Coordinates of C-alpha atoms in Angstrom, one line a residue:
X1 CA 12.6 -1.2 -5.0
X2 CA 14.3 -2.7 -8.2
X3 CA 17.1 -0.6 -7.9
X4 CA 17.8 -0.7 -4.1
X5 CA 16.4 -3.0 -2.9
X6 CA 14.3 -1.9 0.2
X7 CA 10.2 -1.5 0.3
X8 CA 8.2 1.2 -1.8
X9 CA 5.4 2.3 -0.9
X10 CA 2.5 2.2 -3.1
X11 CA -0.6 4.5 -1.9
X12 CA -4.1 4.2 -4.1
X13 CA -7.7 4.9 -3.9
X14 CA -10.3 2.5 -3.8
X15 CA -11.9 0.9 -6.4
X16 CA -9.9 0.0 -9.8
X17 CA -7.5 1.9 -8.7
X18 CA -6.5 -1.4 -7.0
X19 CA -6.9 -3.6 -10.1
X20 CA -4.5 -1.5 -12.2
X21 CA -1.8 -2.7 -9.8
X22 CA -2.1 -6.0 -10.6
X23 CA 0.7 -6.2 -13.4
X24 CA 2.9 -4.2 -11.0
X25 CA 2.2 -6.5 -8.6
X26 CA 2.9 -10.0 -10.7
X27 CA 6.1 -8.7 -11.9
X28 CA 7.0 -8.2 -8.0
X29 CA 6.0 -11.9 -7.1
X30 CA 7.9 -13.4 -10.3
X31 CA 11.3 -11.4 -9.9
X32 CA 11.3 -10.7 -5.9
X33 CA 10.8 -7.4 -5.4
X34 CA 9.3 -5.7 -2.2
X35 CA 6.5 -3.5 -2.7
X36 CA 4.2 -2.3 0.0
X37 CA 0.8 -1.8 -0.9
X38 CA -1.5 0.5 1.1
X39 CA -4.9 0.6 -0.8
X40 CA -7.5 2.7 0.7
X41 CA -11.1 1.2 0.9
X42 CA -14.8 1.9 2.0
X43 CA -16.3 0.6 5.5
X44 CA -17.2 -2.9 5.7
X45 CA -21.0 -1.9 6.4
X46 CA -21.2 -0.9 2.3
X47 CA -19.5 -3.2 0.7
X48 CA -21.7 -5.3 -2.0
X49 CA -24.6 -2.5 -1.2
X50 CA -24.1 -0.9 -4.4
X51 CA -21.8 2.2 -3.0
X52 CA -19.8 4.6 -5.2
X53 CA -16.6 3.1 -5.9
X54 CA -16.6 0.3 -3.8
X55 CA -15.2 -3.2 -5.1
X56 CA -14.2 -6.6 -3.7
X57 CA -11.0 -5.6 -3.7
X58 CA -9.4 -6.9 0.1
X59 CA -8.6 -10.0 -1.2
X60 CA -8.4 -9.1 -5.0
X61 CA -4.5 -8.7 -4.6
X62 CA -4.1 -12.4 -2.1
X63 CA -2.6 -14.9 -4.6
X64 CA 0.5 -12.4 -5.6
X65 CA 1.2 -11.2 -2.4
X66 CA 3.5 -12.5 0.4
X67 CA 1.4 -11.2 2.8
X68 CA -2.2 -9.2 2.9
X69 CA -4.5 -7.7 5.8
X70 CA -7.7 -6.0 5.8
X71 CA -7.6 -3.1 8.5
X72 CA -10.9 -1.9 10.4
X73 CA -12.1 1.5 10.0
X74 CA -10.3 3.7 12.8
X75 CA -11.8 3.1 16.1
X76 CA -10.7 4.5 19.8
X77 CA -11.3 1.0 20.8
X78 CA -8.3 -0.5 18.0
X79 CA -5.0 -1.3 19.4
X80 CA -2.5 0.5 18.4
X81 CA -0.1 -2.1 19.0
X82 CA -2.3 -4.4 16.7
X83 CA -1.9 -1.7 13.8
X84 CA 1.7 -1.6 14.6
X85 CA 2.2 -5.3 14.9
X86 CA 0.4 -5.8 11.5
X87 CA 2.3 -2.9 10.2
X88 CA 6.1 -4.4 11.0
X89 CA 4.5 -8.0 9.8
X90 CA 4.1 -6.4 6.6
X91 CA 7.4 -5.0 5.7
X92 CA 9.2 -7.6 7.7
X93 CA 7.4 -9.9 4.6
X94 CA 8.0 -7.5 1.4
X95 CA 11.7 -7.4 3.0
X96 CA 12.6 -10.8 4.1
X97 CA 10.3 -12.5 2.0
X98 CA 11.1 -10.4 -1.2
X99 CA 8.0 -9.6 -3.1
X100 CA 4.5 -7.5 -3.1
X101 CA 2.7 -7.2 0.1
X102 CA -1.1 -5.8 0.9
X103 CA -2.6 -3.3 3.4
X104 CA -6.3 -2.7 2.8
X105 CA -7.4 0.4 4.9
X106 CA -11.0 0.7 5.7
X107 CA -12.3 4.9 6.1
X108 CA -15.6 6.3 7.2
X109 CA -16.8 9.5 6.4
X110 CA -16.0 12.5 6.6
X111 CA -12.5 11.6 4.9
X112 CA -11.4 14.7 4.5
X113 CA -8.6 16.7 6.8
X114 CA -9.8 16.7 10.8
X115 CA -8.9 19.1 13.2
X116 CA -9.8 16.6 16.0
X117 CA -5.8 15.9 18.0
X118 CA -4.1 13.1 16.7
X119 CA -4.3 10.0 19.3
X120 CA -1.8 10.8 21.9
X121 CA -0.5 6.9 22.2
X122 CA 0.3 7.4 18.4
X123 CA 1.8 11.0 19.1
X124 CA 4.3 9.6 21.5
X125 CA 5.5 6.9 19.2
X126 CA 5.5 8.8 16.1
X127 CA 7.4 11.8 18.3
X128 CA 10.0 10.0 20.0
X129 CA 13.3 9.7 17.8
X130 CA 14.4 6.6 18.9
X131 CA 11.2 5.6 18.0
X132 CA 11.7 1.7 15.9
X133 CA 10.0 -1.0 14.7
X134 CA 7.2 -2.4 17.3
X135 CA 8.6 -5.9 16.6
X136 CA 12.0 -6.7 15.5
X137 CA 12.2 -8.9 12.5
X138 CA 15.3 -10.0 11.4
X139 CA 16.1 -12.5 8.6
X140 CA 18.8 -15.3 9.3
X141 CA 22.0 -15.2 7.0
X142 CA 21.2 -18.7 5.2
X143 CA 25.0 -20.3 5.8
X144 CA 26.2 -22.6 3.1
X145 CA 25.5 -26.1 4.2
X146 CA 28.5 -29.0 4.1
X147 CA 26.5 -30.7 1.2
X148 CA 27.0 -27.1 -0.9
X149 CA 30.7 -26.7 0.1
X150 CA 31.4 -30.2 -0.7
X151 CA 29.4 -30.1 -3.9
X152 CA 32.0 -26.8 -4.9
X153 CA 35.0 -28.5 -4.2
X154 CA 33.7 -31.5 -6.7
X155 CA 33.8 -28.6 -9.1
X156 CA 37.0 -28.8 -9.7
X157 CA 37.1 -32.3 -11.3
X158 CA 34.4 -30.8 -14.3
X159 CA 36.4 -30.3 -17.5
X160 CA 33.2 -29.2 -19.7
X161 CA 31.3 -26.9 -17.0
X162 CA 29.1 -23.7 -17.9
X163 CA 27.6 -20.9 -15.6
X164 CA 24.3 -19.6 -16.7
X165 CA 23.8 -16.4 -14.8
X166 CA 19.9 -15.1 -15.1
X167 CA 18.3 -12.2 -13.6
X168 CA 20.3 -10.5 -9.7
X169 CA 18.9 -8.0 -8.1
X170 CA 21.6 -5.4 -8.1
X171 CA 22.8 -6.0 -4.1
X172 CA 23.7 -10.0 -5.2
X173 CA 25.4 -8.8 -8.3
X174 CA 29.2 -8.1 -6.9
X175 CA 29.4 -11.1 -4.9
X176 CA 27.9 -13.2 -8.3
X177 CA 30.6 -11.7 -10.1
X178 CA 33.5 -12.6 -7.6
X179 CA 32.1 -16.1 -7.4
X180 CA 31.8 -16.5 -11.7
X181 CA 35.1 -14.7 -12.0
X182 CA 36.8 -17.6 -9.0
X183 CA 35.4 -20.8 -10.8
X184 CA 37.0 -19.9 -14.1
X185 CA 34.3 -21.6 -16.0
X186 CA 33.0 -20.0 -19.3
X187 CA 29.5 -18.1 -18.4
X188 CA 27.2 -16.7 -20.3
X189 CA 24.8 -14.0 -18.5
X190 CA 21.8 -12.8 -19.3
X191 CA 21.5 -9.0 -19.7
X192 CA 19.3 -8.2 -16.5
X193 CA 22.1 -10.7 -14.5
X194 CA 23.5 -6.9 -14.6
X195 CA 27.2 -8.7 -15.1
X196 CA 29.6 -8.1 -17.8
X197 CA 32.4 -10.2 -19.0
X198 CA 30.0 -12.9 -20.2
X199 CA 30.4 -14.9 -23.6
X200 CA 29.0 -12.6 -26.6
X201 CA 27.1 -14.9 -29.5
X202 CA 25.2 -18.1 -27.7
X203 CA 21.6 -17.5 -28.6
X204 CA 22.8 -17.7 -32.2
X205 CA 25.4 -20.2 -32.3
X206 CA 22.3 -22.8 -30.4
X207 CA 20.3 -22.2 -34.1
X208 CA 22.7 -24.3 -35.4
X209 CA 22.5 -27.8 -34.3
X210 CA 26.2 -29.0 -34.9
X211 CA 27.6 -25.9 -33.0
X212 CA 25.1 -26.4 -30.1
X213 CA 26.6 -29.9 -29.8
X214 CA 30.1 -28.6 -30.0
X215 CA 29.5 -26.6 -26.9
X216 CA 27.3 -29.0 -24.7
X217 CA 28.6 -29.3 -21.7
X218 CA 28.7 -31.6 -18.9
X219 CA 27.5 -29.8 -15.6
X220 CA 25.6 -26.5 -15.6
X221 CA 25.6 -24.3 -12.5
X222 CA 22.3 -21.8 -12.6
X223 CA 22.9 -19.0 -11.0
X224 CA 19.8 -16.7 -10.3
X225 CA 16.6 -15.7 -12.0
X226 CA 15.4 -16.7 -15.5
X227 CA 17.7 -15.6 -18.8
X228 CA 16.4 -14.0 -21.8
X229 CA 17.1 -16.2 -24.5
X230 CA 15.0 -18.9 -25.0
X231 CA 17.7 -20.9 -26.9
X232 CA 20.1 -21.8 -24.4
X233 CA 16.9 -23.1 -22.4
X234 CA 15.6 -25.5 -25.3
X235 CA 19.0 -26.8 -25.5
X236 CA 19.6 -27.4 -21.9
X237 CA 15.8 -29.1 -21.8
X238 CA 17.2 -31.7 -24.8
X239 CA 20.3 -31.8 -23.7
X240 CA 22.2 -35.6 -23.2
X241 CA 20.7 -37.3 -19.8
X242 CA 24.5 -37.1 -18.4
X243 CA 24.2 -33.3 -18.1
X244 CA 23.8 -32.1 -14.2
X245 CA 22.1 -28.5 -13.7
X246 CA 23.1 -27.4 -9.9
X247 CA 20.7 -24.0 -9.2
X248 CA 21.8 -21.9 -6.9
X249 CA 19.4 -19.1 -5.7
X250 CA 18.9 -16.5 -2.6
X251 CA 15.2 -17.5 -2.4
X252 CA 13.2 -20.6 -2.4
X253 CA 11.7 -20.7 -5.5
X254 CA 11.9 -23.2 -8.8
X255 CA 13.8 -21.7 -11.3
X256 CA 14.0 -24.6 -13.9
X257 CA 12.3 -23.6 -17.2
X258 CA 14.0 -26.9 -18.8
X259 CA 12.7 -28.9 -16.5
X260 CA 16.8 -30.4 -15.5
X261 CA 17.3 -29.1 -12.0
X262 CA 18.4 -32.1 -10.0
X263 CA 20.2 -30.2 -6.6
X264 CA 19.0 -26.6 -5.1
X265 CA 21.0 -24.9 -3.1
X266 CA 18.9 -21.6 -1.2
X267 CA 22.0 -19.5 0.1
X268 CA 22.7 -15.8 0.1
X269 CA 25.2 -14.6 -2.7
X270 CA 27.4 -12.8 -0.4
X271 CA 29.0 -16.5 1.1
X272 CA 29.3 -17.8 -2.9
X273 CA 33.2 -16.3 -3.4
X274 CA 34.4 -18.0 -0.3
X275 CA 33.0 -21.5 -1.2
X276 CA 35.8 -22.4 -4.0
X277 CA 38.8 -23.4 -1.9
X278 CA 40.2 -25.3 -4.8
X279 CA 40.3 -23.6 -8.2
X280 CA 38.1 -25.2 -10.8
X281 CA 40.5 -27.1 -13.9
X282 CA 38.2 -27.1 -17.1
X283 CA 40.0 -28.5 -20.2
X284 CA 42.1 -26.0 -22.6
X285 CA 40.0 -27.2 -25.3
X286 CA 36.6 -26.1 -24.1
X287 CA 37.8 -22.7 -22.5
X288 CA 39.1 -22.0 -26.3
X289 CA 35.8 -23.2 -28.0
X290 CA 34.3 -20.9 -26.1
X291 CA 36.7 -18.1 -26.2
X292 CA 36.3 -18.4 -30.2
X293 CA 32.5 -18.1 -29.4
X294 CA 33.2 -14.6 -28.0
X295 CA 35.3 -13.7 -30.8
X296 CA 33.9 -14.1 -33.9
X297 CA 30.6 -13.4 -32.0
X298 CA 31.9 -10.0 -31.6
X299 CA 33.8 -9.4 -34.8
X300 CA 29.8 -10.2 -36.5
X301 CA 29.0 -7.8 -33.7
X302 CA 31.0 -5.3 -34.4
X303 CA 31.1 -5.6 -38.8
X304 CA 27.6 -4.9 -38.5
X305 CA 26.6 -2.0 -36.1
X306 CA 27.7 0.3 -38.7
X307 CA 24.8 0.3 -40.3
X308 CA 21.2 1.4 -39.6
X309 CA 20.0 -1.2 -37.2
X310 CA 17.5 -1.9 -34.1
X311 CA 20.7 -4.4 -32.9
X312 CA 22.7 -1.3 -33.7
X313 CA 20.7 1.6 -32.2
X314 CA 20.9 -1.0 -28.9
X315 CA 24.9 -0.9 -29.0
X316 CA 25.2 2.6 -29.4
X317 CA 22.5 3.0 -26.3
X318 CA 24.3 0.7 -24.3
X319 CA 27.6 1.8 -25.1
X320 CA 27.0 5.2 -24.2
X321 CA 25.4 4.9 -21.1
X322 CA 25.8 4.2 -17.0
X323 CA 23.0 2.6 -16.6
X324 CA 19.9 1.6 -19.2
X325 CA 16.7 0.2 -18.6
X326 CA 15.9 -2.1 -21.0
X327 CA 11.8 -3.2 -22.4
X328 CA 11.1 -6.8 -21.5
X329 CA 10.3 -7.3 -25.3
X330 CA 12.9 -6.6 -28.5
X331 CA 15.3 -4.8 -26.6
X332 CA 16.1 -6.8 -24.1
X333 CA 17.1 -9.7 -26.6
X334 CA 18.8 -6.9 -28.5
X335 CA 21.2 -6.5 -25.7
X336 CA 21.4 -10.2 -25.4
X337 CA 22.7 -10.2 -28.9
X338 CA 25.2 -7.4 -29.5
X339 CA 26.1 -6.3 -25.6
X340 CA 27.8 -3.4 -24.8
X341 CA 30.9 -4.0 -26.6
X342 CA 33.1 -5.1 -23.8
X343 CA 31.8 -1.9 -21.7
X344 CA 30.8 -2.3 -18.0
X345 CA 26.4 -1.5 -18.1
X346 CA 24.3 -1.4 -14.7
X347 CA 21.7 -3.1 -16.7
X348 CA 17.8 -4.1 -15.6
X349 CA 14.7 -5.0 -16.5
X350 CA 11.2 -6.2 -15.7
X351 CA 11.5 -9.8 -16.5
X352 CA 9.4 -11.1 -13.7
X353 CA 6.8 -11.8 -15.5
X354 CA 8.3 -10.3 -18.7
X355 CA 5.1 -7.7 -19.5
X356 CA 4.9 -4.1 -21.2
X357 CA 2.9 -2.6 -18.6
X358 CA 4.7 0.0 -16.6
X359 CA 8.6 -0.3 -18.0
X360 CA 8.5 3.7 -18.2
X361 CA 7.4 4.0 -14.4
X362 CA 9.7 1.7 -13.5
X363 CA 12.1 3.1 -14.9
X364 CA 12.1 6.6 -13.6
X365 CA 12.0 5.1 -10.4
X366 CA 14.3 3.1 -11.0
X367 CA 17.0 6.0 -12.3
X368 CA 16.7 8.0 -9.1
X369 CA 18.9 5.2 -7.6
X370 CA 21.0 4.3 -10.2
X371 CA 24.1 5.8 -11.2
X372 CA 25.1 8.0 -14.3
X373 CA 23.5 8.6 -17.3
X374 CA 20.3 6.8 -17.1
X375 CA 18.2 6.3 -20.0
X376 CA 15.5 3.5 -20.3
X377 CA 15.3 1.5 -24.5
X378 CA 12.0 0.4 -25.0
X379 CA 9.7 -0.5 -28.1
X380 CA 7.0 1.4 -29.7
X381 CA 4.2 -0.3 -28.2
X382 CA 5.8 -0.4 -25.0
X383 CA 5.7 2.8 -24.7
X384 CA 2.2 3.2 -26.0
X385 CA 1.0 1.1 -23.1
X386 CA 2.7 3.5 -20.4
X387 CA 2.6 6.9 -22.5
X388 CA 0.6 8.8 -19.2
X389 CA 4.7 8.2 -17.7
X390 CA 6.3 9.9 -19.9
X391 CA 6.6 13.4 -17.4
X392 CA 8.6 11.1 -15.3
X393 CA 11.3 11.9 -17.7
X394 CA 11.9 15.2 -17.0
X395 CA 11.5 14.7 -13.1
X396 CA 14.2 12.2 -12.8
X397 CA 16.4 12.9 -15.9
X398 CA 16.0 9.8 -17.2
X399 CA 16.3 9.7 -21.3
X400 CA 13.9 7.1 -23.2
X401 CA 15.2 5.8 -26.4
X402 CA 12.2 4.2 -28.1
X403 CA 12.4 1.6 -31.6
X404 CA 9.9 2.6 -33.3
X405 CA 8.7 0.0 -35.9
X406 CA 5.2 0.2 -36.2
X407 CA 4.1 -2.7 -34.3
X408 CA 5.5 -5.4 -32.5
X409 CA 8.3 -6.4 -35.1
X410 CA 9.5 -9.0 -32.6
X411 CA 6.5 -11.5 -33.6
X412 CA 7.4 -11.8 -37.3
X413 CA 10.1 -13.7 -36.1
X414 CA 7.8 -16.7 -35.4
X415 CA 7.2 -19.6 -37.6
X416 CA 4.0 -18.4 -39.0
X417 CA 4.6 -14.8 -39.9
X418 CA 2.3 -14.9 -43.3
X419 CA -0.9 -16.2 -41.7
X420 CA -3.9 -13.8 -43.3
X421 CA -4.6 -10.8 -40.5
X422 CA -1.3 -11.6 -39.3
X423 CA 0.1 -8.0 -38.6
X424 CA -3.2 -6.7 -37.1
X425 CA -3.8 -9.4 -34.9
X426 CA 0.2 -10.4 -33.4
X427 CA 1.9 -7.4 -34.4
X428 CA -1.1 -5.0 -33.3
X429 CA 0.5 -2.7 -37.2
X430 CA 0.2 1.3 -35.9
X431 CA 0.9 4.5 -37.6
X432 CA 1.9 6.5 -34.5
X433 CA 4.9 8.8 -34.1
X434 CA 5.9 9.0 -30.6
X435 CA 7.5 12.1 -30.4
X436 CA 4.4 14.0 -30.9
X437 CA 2.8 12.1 -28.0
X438 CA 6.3 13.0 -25.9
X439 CA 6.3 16.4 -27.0
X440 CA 2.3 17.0 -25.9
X441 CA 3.4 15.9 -22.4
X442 CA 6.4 18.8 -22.0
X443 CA 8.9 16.9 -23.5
X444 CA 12.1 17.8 -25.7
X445 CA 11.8 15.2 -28.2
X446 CA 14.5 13.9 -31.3
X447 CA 13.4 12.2 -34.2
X448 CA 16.4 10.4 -35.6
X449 CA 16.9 7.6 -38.7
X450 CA 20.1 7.2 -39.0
X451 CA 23.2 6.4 -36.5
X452 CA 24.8 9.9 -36.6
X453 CA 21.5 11.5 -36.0
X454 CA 20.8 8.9 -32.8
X455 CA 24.1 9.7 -31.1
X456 CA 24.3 12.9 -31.2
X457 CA 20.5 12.5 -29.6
X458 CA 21.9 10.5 -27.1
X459 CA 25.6 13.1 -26.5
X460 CA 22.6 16.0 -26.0
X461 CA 21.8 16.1 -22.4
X462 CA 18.7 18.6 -23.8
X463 CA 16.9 16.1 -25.6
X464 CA 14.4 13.9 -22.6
X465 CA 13.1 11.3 -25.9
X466 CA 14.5 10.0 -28.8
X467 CA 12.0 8.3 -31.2
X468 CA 14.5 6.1 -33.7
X469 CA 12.1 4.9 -36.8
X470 CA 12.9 1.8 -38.2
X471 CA 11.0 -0.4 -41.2
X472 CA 9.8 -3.6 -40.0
X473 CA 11.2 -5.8 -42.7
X474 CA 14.8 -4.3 -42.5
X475 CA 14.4 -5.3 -38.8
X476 CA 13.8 -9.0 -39.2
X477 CA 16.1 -8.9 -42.2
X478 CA 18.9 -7.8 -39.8
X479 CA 18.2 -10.1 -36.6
X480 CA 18.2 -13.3 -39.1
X481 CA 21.8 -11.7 -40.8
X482 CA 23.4 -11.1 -37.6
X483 CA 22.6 -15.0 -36.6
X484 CA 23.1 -16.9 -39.9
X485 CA 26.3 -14.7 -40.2
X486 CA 27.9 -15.7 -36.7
X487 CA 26.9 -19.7 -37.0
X488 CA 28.4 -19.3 -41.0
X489 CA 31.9 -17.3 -39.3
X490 CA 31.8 -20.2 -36.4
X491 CA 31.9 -22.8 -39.0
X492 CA 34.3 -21.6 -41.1
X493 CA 36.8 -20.6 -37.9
X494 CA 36.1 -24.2 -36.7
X495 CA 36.5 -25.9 -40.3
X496 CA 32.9 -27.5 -40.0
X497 CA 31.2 -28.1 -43.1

């Protein structure tokens, strides 16, 4: 579903079975996903009696879900055309309505395999090949309205404009790029935007104050989801009062995590290229500042990935790959940082609700729609959490690359790092290798330390999971380098003191 698009099917048990969708299911809601859910359940007569395995679980899913429905046990006196109405309802909601939706199926015993002849009325339908849909949903194309095309043309006039491009699902992602590529504006995209060509270095130039004021703009069109960095949102939420944020999204949903969204436009992507009639005109001056950005931004970039790095073990995944999955937690932001090095990535992530559960499912159902080399970077702990995936691996030929740090390095980076039980209770400290836990589940595993050993890991189309150990220190020590040494390279190319 995150790769094409279209409805899949989920098909569980009863019981907790249910429960242990729920991250699956919140990352769905936030990020727009279909998913059809068809949980199985016991008869209504023993529910809340105290029978094996039943739950209050027909509801359980009802506040992340577009749409939900509790199904009586089979009956010769149930409609088919109710089931099938309910049934098209469903996926016309996950579809249309992008996101999670619930079937709860009631069964009596016996619930095994009968020999009794299925019902002819369901025969026929299920028979006949030009057998459709019992009703005929069909989304309308949301047109652009005249106050949309008249706010584009007004476009033109902005001399300081930006385009923040957050999370597209893959489908909106050419016509985003057509539309970016027309306005002319600088744009900075996040990595699961899956768009390349955006400006290389903002999250660290915003951590200095005098270089996030050089490169305040005026207007700020949002296009999409959320973005990774949490910088460029802070700045935009204490921004000057003059600034304007225009969102544009394909569903009707806030996306305003700094709180400046004055104008929402709710349009399909597809109609964006066509709206800019007249070429946008920013200034000479702020197209350079921010094609300096992008250069010594990558010149950092590129002095440093020489070395021994989690920011450089990212770059040498994403350069060397079709199509990468990325962890919603360190590596995602690594590929914020460093990119691909100017090379075209299908990139995504689960950043719905941004959690660790399930990255490694997703993933390998993810690659078996994506194209080229697929391999899915992910943190230690990440992978901890969804370890009982890791024979997906072999079944879709999807490669895991996994930073291995010993805990969740990421949180040292906040403010109060030496607080007593620190690393036990934020960084949840471990002493696991991976690649034994890989290797247990029919794996061909690499264990790699340096940058040599990592890509010829990644060049050997043997090797399903590459554990890369880094120390923790050295990692903090190298994110806080890379940004201190692009604001410090900014200054000095912009003669700021």
């Amino acid at each position: 579903a995150r790769a094409t698009g279209r409805p899949a099917v989920v098909v569980t048990t009863s019981g907790t079975a249910v429960g242990n969708l729920a991250p699956a299911v919140m990352e769905a809601d936030q990020a727009g996903v279909p998913l059809l859910l068809l949980t199985a359940d016991r008869p209504a007569e023993l529910r809340q009696t105290g029978a094996n395995q039943t739950v209050r679980q027909s509801s359980l899913l009802a506040p992340l879900v577009r749409y939900h429905a509790d199904l009586p046990c089979s009956d010769p006196g149930l409609s088919l055309r109710a089931v099938l109405s309910t049934l098209d309802e469903a996926v016309h909601a996950a579809r249309d309505r992008r996101g999670p939706v619930h079937l709860n199926l009631q069964f009596r015993e016996p619930l095994g395999p009968a020999e009794s002849p299925v019902p002819t009325p369901v025969q026929a339908w299920w028979s006949d090949p030009r057998r459709a849909p019992w009703v005929q949903s069909e989304r309308t194309v949301q047109a652009p309205s005249p106050r949309l095309r008249e706010r584009m043309a007004g476009l033109s006039a902005v001399q300081r404009g930006l385009v923040v491009v957050g999370s597209l699902p893959p489908t909106a992602r050419p016509a985003a790029l057509a539309f970016v590529e027309a306005l002319g504006w600088p744009v900075t995209c996040s990595p699961d935007s899956g768009l390349s060509g955006g400006v290389l270095g903002l999250d660290s130039a915003l951590s200095d104050p005098v270089l996030a004021s050089r490169l305040a703009p005026e207007t700020v069109l949002w296009l999409g989801g959320g973005v990774v960095s949490k910088r460029i949102v802070t700045w935009l939420r204490e921004a000057s009062d003059t600034l304007e944020l225009i969102a544009i999204t394909e569903r009707d949903v806030r996306v305003d995590p700094a709180f400046r969204v004055r104008e929402r436009f709710v349009v399909d992507y597809d109609h964006l290229p066509a709206l800019l009639a007249t070429p946008a005109a920013p200034s000479e001056e702020w197209l350079s500042a921010w094609s300096d950005l992008h250069a010594v931004a990558s010149r950092v970039v590129g002095s440093t990935v020489s070395e021994w790095t989690e920011h450089a073990a990212a770059r040498a995944v994403l350069a060397r790959s079709e199509s990468v999955f990325l962890g919603a937690s360190l590596p995602v932001r690594l590929a914020d940082w460093v990119g691909s090095g100017g090379r075209p990535v299908n990139i995504d992530a689960n950043r719905g609700a941004s959690g660790i559960d399930g990255v490694l499912a997703t993933a390998a159902g993810w690659a078996r729609h994506s194209p080229g080399r697929c391999r899915v970077l992910l943190g230690d702990l990440t992978c901890l959490h969804d370890q009982g995936s890791l024979p997906l691996l072999r079944e879709t030929g999807l490669q895991a690359v996994v930073l291995n740090n010993l805990g969740g390095s990421i949180f040292g980076m906040l403010p109060f790092g030496e607080v007593s039980g620190f690393d036990r209770v934020f960084r949840n400290v471990h002493e696991r290798g991976l690649a034994p836990i890989a290797q247990a589940m029919g794996l061909r595993t690499a264990t790699v330390d340096s940058l040599t050993a990592l890509v010829d890991a990644l060049d050997d189309a043997a090797i399903d999971f590459v554990e890369a150990r880094f120390d923790h220190d050295a990692t903090l020590d190298a994110v806080r380098t890379l940004h201190t040494d692009t604001c410090a390279a900014l200054r000095d190319h912009w003669g700021l003191t």
